[in-house]
mmCIF file of C-alpha atoms in Angstrom:
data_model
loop_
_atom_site.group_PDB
_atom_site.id
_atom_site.type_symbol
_atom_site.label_atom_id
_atom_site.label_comp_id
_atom_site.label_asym_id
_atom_site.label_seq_id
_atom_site.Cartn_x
_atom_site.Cartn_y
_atom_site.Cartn_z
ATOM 1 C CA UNK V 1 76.827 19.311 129.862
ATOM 2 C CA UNK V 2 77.321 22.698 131.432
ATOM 3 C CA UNK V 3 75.573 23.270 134.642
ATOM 4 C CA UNK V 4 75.385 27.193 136.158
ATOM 5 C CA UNK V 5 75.216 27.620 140.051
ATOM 6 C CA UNK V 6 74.857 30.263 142.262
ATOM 7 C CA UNK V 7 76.470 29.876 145.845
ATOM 8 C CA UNK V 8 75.489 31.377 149.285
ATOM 9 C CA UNK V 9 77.957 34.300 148.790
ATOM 10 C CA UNK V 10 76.073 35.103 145.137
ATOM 11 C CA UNK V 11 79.063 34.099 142.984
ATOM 12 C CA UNK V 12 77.613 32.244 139.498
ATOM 13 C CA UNK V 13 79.666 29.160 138.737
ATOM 14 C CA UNK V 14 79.789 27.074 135.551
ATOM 15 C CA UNK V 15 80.841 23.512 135.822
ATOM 16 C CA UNK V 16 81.390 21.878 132.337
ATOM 17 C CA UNK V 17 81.095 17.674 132.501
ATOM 18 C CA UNK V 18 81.931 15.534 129.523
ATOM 19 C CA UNK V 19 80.367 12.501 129.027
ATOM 20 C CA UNK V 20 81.765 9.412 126.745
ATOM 21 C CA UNK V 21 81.256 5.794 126.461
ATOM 22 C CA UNK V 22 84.217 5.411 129.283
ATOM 23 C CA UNK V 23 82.819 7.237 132.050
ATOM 24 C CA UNK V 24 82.097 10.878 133.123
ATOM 25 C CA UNK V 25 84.698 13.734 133.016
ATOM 26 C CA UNK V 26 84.787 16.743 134.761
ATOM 27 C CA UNK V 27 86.310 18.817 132.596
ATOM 28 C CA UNK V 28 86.546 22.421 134.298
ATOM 29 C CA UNK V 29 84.611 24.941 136.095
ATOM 30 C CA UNK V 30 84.483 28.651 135.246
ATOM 31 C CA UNK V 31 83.805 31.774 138.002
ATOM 32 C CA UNK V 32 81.094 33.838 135.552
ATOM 33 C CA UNK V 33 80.132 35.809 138.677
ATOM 34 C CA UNK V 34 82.040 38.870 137.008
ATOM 35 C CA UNK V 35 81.020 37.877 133.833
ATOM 36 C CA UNK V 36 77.753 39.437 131.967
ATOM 37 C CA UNK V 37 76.248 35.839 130.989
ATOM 38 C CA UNK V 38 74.906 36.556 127.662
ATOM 39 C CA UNK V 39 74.311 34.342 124.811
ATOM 40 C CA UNK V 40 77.421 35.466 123.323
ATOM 41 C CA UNK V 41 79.481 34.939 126.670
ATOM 42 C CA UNK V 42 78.417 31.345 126.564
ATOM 43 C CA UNK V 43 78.397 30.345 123.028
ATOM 44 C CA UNK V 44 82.521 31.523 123.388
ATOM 45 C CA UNK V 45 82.426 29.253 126.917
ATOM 46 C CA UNK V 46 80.606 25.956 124.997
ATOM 47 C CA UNK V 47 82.939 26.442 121.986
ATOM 48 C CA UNK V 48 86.023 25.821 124.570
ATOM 49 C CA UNK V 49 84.614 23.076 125.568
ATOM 50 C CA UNK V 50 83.690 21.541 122.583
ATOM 51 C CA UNK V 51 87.412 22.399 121.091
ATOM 52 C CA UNK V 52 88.955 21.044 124.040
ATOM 53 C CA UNK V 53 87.216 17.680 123.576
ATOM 54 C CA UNK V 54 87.126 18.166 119.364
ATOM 55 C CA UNK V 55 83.974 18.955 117.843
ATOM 56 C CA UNK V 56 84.020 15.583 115.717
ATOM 57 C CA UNK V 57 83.382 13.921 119.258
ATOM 58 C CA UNK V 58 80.678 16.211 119.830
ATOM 59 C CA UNK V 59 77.026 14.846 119.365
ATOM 60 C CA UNK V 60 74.472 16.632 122.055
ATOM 61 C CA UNK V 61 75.251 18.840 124.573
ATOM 62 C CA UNK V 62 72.807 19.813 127.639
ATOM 63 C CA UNK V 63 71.987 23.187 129.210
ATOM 64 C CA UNK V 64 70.231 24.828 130.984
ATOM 65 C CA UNK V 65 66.901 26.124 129.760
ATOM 66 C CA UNK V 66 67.321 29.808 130.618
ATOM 67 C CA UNK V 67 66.972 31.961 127.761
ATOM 68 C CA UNK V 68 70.203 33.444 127.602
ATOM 69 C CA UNK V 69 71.537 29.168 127.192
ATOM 70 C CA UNK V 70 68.665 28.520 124.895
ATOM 71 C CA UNK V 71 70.246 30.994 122.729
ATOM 72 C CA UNK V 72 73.885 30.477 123.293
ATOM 73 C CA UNK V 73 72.510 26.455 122.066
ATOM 74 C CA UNK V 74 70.975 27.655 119.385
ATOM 75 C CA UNK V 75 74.071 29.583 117.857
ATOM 76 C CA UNK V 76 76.067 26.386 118.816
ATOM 77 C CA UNK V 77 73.616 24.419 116.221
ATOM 78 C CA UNK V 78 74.383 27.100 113.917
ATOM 79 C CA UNK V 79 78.044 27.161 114.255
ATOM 80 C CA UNK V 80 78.276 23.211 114.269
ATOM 81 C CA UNK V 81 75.468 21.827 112.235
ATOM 82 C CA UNK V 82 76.518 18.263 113.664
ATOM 83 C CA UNK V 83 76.102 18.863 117.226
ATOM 84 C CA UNK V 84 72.174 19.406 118.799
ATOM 85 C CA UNK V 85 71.297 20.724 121.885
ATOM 86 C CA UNK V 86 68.820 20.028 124.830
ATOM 87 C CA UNK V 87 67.735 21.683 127.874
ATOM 88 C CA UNK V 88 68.193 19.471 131.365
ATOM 89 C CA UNK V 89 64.990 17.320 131.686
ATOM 90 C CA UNK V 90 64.989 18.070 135.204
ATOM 91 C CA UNK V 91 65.284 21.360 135.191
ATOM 92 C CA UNK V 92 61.712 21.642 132.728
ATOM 93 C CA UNK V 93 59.965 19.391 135.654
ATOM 94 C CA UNK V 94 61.005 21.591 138.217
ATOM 95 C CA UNK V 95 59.640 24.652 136.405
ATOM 96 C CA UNK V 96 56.616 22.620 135.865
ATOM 97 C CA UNK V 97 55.916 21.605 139.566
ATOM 98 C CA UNK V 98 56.611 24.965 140.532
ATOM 99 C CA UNK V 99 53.820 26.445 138.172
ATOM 100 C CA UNK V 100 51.676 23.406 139.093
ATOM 101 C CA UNK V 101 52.548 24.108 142.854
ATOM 102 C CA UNK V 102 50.982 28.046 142.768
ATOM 103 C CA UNK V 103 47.442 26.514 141.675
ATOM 104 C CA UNK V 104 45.352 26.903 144.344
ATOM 105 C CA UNK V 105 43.897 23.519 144.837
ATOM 106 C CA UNK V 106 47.532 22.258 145.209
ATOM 107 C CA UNK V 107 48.796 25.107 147.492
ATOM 108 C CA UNK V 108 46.338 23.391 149.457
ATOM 109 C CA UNK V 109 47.661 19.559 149.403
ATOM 110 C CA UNK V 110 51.472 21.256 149.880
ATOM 111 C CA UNK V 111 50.928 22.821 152.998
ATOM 112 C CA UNK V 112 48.630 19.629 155.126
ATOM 113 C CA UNK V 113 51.309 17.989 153.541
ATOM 114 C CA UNK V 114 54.322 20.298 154.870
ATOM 115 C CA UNK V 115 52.212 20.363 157.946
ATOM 116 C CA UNK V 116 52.076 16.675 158.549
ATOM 117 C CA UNK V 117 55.834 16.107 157.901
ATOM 118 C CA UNK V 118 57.018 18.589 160.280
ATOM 119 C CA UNK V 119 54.435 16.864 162.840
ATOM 120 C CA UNK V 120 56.361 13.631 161.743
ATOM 121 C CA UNK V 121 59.903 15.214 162.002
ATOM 122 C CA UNK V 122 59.672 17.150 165.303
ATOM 123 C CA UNK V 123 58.135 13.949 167.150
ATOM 124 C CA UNK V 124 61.225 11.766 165.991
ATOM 125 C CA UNK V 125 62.772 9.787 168.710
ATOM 126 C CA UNK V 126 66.686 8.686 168.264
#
């Protein structure tokens, strides 16, 4: 799984997690704030990874859903016709509530509601 982050001083992180009937690994995180994060960039960055751990141990990996990843998973399917890709499931229902949240009719509903839980959260007594 590779998962791309951008901290409060702007720098872009990549943090690269291997999963495995065992457990969870992390396996290594990269600095890409200085580097142009094209498809290319990251096809070279999965294809570490997937060395590192062997390529016949490789089934799935999962991305982001960024266009730039979508391609970079793309060429990884072409490179090694074994291993499929998948954008984070998460990530697509965030997009999706986001869209859904900019409809009118819900902008609504999201600000009583925001409204009502700072009401709630400012009247708290410890």
């Amino acid at each position: 799984m590779a998962d791309g982050r951008t901290n409060s001083s702007h720098r872009t992180f990549i943090n690269f997690l291997v999963y495995c009937p065992r457990g969870n690994v992390f396996y290594r995180s990269v600095d890409a704030s200085n580097v142009s994060k094209t498809a290319t960039r990251l096809f070279f960055l999965f294809v570490k990874v997937i060395d590192w751990v062997g390529h016949a141990n490789v089934v799935h990996i999962v991305i982001d859903n960024a266009a730039n990843y979508v391609a970079a998973g793309r060429m990884i399917e072409d490179y090694y016709p074994t291993i499929s890709w998948s954008p984070y499931a998460a990530h697509c229902l965030n997009l999706v509530l986001k869209d859904m949240g900019k409809l009118q009719c819900i902008q609504s509903i999201v600000e009583r509601t925001a409204s009502c839980a700072r009401f709630i959260y400012s009247h708290v007594f410890c």
